[in-house]
């Protein structure tokens, strides 16, 4: 089973990076790079598409309203983790036993 993965880029004031890095840990992001652009820091990486918008919603509070998130589809990847516990349906439906007639 595969799921869509988005690449993301979040630009925020450099002094808020410490609050940004641990915040999305439960959302399974994969940070790739951190770059500095003057007083701003850009964090880039990838995350499952179903979870990419949750950190965007938290961004305002973590960056004093100064963070700018971007995300876009990048590729499909095998599903990681326990998909049933995460609220998704199992990949296959169990077959029912046939009764003897």
PDB file of C-alpha atoms in Angstrom:
ATOM      1  CA  UNK A   1       0.000   0.000   0.000  1.00  0.00           C
ATOM      2  CA  UNK A   2       1.308   3.455  -0.893  1.00  0.00           C
ATOM      3  CA  UNK A   3       0.439   6.944   0.303  1.00  0.00           C
ATOM      4  CA  UNK A   4       1.136  10.375  -1.209  1.00  0.00           C
ATOM      5  CA  UNK A   5       4.065  12.268   0.273  1.00  0.00           C
ATOM      6  CA  UNK A   6       4.384  16.050   0.133  1.00  0.00           C
ATOM      7  CA  UNK A   7       7.539  18.074   0.229  1.00  0.00           C
ATOM      8  CA  UNK A   8       7.259  21.006   2.584  1.00  0.00           C
ATOM      9  CA  UNK A   9       9.090  24.244   3.209  1.00  0.00           C
ATOM     10  CA  UNK A  10       8.477  26.441   6.209  1.00  0.00           C
ATOM     11  CA  UNK A  11      10.052  29.863   6.446  1.00  0.00           C
ATOM     12  CA  UNK A  12      10.027  31.499   9.890  1.00  0.00           C
ATOM     13  CA  UNK A  13      12.045  33.867  12.085  1.00  0.00           C
ATOM     14  CA  UNK A  14      15.361  32.252  13.042  1.00  0.00           C
ATOM     15  CA  UNK A  15      14.645  32.536  16.779  1.00  0.00           C
ATOM     16  CA  UNK A  16      11.529  30.338  16.431  1.00  0.00           C
ATOM     17  CA  UNK A  17      13.323  27.346  14.861  1.00  0.00           C
ATOM     18  CA  UNK A  18      13.827  25.703  18.262  1.00  0.00           C
ATOM     19  CA  UNK A  19      10.040  25.584  18.752  1.00  0.00           C
ATOM     20  CA  UNK A  20       9.388  24.390  15.181  1.00  0.00           C
ATOM     21  CA  UNK A  21      11.679  21.365  15.067  1.00  0.00           C
ATOM     22  CA  UNK A  22      10.102  19.181  17.798  1.00  0.00           C
ATOM     23  CA  UNK A  23       6.487  20.238  17.175  1.00  0.00           C
ATOM     24  CA  UNK A  24       5.637  17.961  14.216  1.00  0.00           C
ATOM     25  CA  UNK A  25       7.513  14.856  15.481  1.00  0.00           C
ATOM     26  CA  UNK A  26       4.348  12.758  15.829  1.00  0.00           C
ATOM     27  CA  UNK A  27       3.378  13.641  12.263  1.00  0.00           C
ATOM     28  CA  UNK A  28       6.238  11.611  10.746  1.00  0.00           C
ATOM     29  CA  UNK A  29       8.011  14.399   8.871  1.00  0.00           C
ATOM     30  CA  UNK A  30      11.456  13.841   7.427  1.00  0.00           C
ATOM     31  CA  UNK A  31      13.397  17.128   7.688  1.00  0.00           C
ATOM     32  CA  UNK A  32      15.978  17.445   4.919  1.00  0.00           C
ATOM     33  CA  UNK A  33      17.629  20.854   5.190  1.00  0.00           C
ATOM     34  CA  UNK A  34      17.637  24.041   7.212  1.00  0.00           C
ATOM     35  CA  UNK A  35      18.802  27.243   5.527  1.00  0.00           C
ATOM     36  CA  UNK A  36      19.261  30.789   6.754  1.00  0.00           C
ATOM     37  CA  UNK A  37      18.062  33.759   4.701  1.00  0.00           C
ATOM     38  CA  UNK A  38      18.937  36.864   6.699  1.00  0.00           C
ATOM     39  CA  UNK A  39      16.684  36.914   9.792  1.00  0.00           C
ATOM     40  CA  UNK A  40      14.656  33.943   8.485  1.00  0.00           C
ATOM     41  CA  UNK A  41      15.219  30.196   8.583  1.00  0.00           C
ATOM     42  CA  UNK A  42      13.759  27.775   6.065  1.00  0.00           C
ATOM     43  CA  UNK A  43      13.071  24.191   7.107  1.00  0.00           C
ATOM     44  CA  UNK A  44      12.566  21.764   4.199  1.00  0.00           C
ATOM     45  CA  UNK A  45      11.562  18.117   4.160  1.00  0.00           C
ATOM     46  CA  UNK A  46       8.770  15.680   3.395  1.00  0.00           C
ATOM     47  CA  UNK A  47       5.744  14.293   5.225  1.00  0.00           C
ATOM     48  CA  UNK A  48       2.716  12.100   4.463  1.00  0.00           C
ATOM     49  CA  UNK A  49       0.111  14.214   2.668  1.00  0.00           C
ATOM     50  CA  UNK A  50      -2.612  13.299   5.185  1.00  0.00           C
ATOM     51  CA  UNK A  51      -0.551  14.901   7.952  1.00  0.00           C
ATOM     52  CA  UNK A  52       1.149  17.841   6.275  1.00  0.00           C
ATOM     53  CA  UNK A  53      -1.550  20.407   7.111  1.00  0.00           C
ATOM     54  CA  UNK A  54      -1.572  19.820  10.884  1.00  0.00           C
ATOM     55  CA  UNK A  55       1.809  21.500  11.487  1.00  0.00           C
ATOM     56  CA  UNK A  56       0.738  24.330   9.176  1.00  0.00           C
ATOM     57  CA  UNK A  57      -2.198  24.978  11.502  1.00  0.00           C
ATOM     58  CA  UNK A  58       0.147  25.130  14.540  1.00  0.00           C
ATOM     59  CA  UNK A  59       2.661  27.337  12.775  1.00  0.00           C
ATOM     60  CA  UNK A  60       0.969  30.634  13.647  1.00  0.00           C
ATOM     61  CA  UNK A  61       1.364  30.102  17.382  1.00  0.00           C
ATOM     62  CA  UNK A  62       4.916  28.788  17.147  1.00  0.00           C
ATOM     63  CA  UNK A  63       6.181  31.662  14.980  1.00  0.00           C
ATOM     64  CA  UNK A  64       4.193  34.605  16.380  1.00  0.00           C
ATOM     65  CA  UNK A  65       2.201  34.635  13.123  1.00  0.00           C
ATOM     66  CA  UNK A  66       5.331  35.148  11.010  1.00  0.00           C
ATOM     67  CA  UNK A  67       5.762  31.628   9.581  1.00  0.00           C
ATOM     68  CA  UNK A  68       5.073  30.871   5.929  1.00  0.00           C
ATOM     69  CA  UNK A  69       4.340  27.211   5.074  1.00  0.00           C
ATOM     70  CA  UNK A  70       4.404  25.707   1.593  1.00  0.00           C
ATOM     71  CA  UNK A  71       3.677  22.127   0.581  1.00  0.00           C
ATOM     72  CA  UNK A  72       3.102  20.222  -2.644  1.00  0.00           C
ATOM     73  CA  UNK A  73       2.812  16.618  -3.790  1.00  0.00           C
ATOM     74  CA  UNK A  74       6.212  15.042  -4.370  1.00  0.00           C
ATOM     75  CA  UNK A  75       5.811  11.253  -4.708  1.00  0.00           C
ATOM     76  CA  UNK A  76       4.066   8.106  -3.488  1.00  0.00           C
ATOM     77  CA  UNK A  77       5.816   5.972  -0.872  1.00  0.00           C
ATOM     78  CA  UNK A  78       5.040   2.764   1.009  1.00  0.00           C
ATOM     79  CA  UNK A  79       2.871   3.353   4.076  1.00  0.00           C
ATOM     80  CA  UNK A  80       4.914   3.309   7.281  1.00  0.00           C
ATOM     81  CA  UNK A  81       3.687   2.524  10.779  1.00  0.00           C
ATOM     82  CA  UNK A  82       0.526   0.963  12.110  1.00  0.00           C
ATOM     83  CA  UNK A  83      -2.101   2.065   9.575  1.00  0.00           C
ATOM     84  CA  UNK A  84      -5.086   0.733  11.516  1.00  0.00           C
ATOM     85  CA  UNK A  85      -4.098   2.541  14.708  1.00  0.00           C
ATOM     86  CA  UNK A  86      -3.663   5.752  12.719  1.00  0.00           C
ATOM     87  CA  UNK A  87      -7.316   5.639  11.668  1.00  0.00           C
ATOM     88  CA  UNK A  88      -6.920   4.196   8.201  1.00  0.00           C
ATOM     89  CA  UNK A  89      -8.620   1.114   6.843  1.00  0.00           C
ATOM     90  CA  UNK A  90      -6.493  -2.001   6.430  1.00  0.00           C
ATOM     91  CA  UNK A  91      -5.025  -2.544   2.978  1.00  0.00           C
ATOM     92  CA  UNK A  92      -6.978  -5.770   2.455  1.00  0.00           C
ATOM     93  CA  UNK A  93     -10.297  -7.140   3.616  1.00  0.00           C
ATOM     94  CA  UNK A  94     -10.168 -10.588   5.207  1.00  0.00           C
ATOM     95  CA  UNK A  95     -11.941 -13.288   3.230  1.00  0.00           C
ATOM     96  CA  UNK A  96     -14.897 -14.992   4.795  1.00  0.00           C
ATOM     97  CA  UNK A  97     -14.946 -18.762   5.105  1.00  0.00           C
ATOM     98  CA  UNK A  98     -17.112 -20.561   2.581  1.00  0.00           C
ATOM     99  CA  UNK A  99     -19.708 -22.839   4.001  1.00  0.00           C
ATOM    100  CA  UNK A 100     -19.931 -26.375   2.702  1.00  0.00           C
ATOM    101  CA  UNK A 101     -23.218 -27.038   0.900  1.00  0.00           C
TER     102      UNK A 101
END
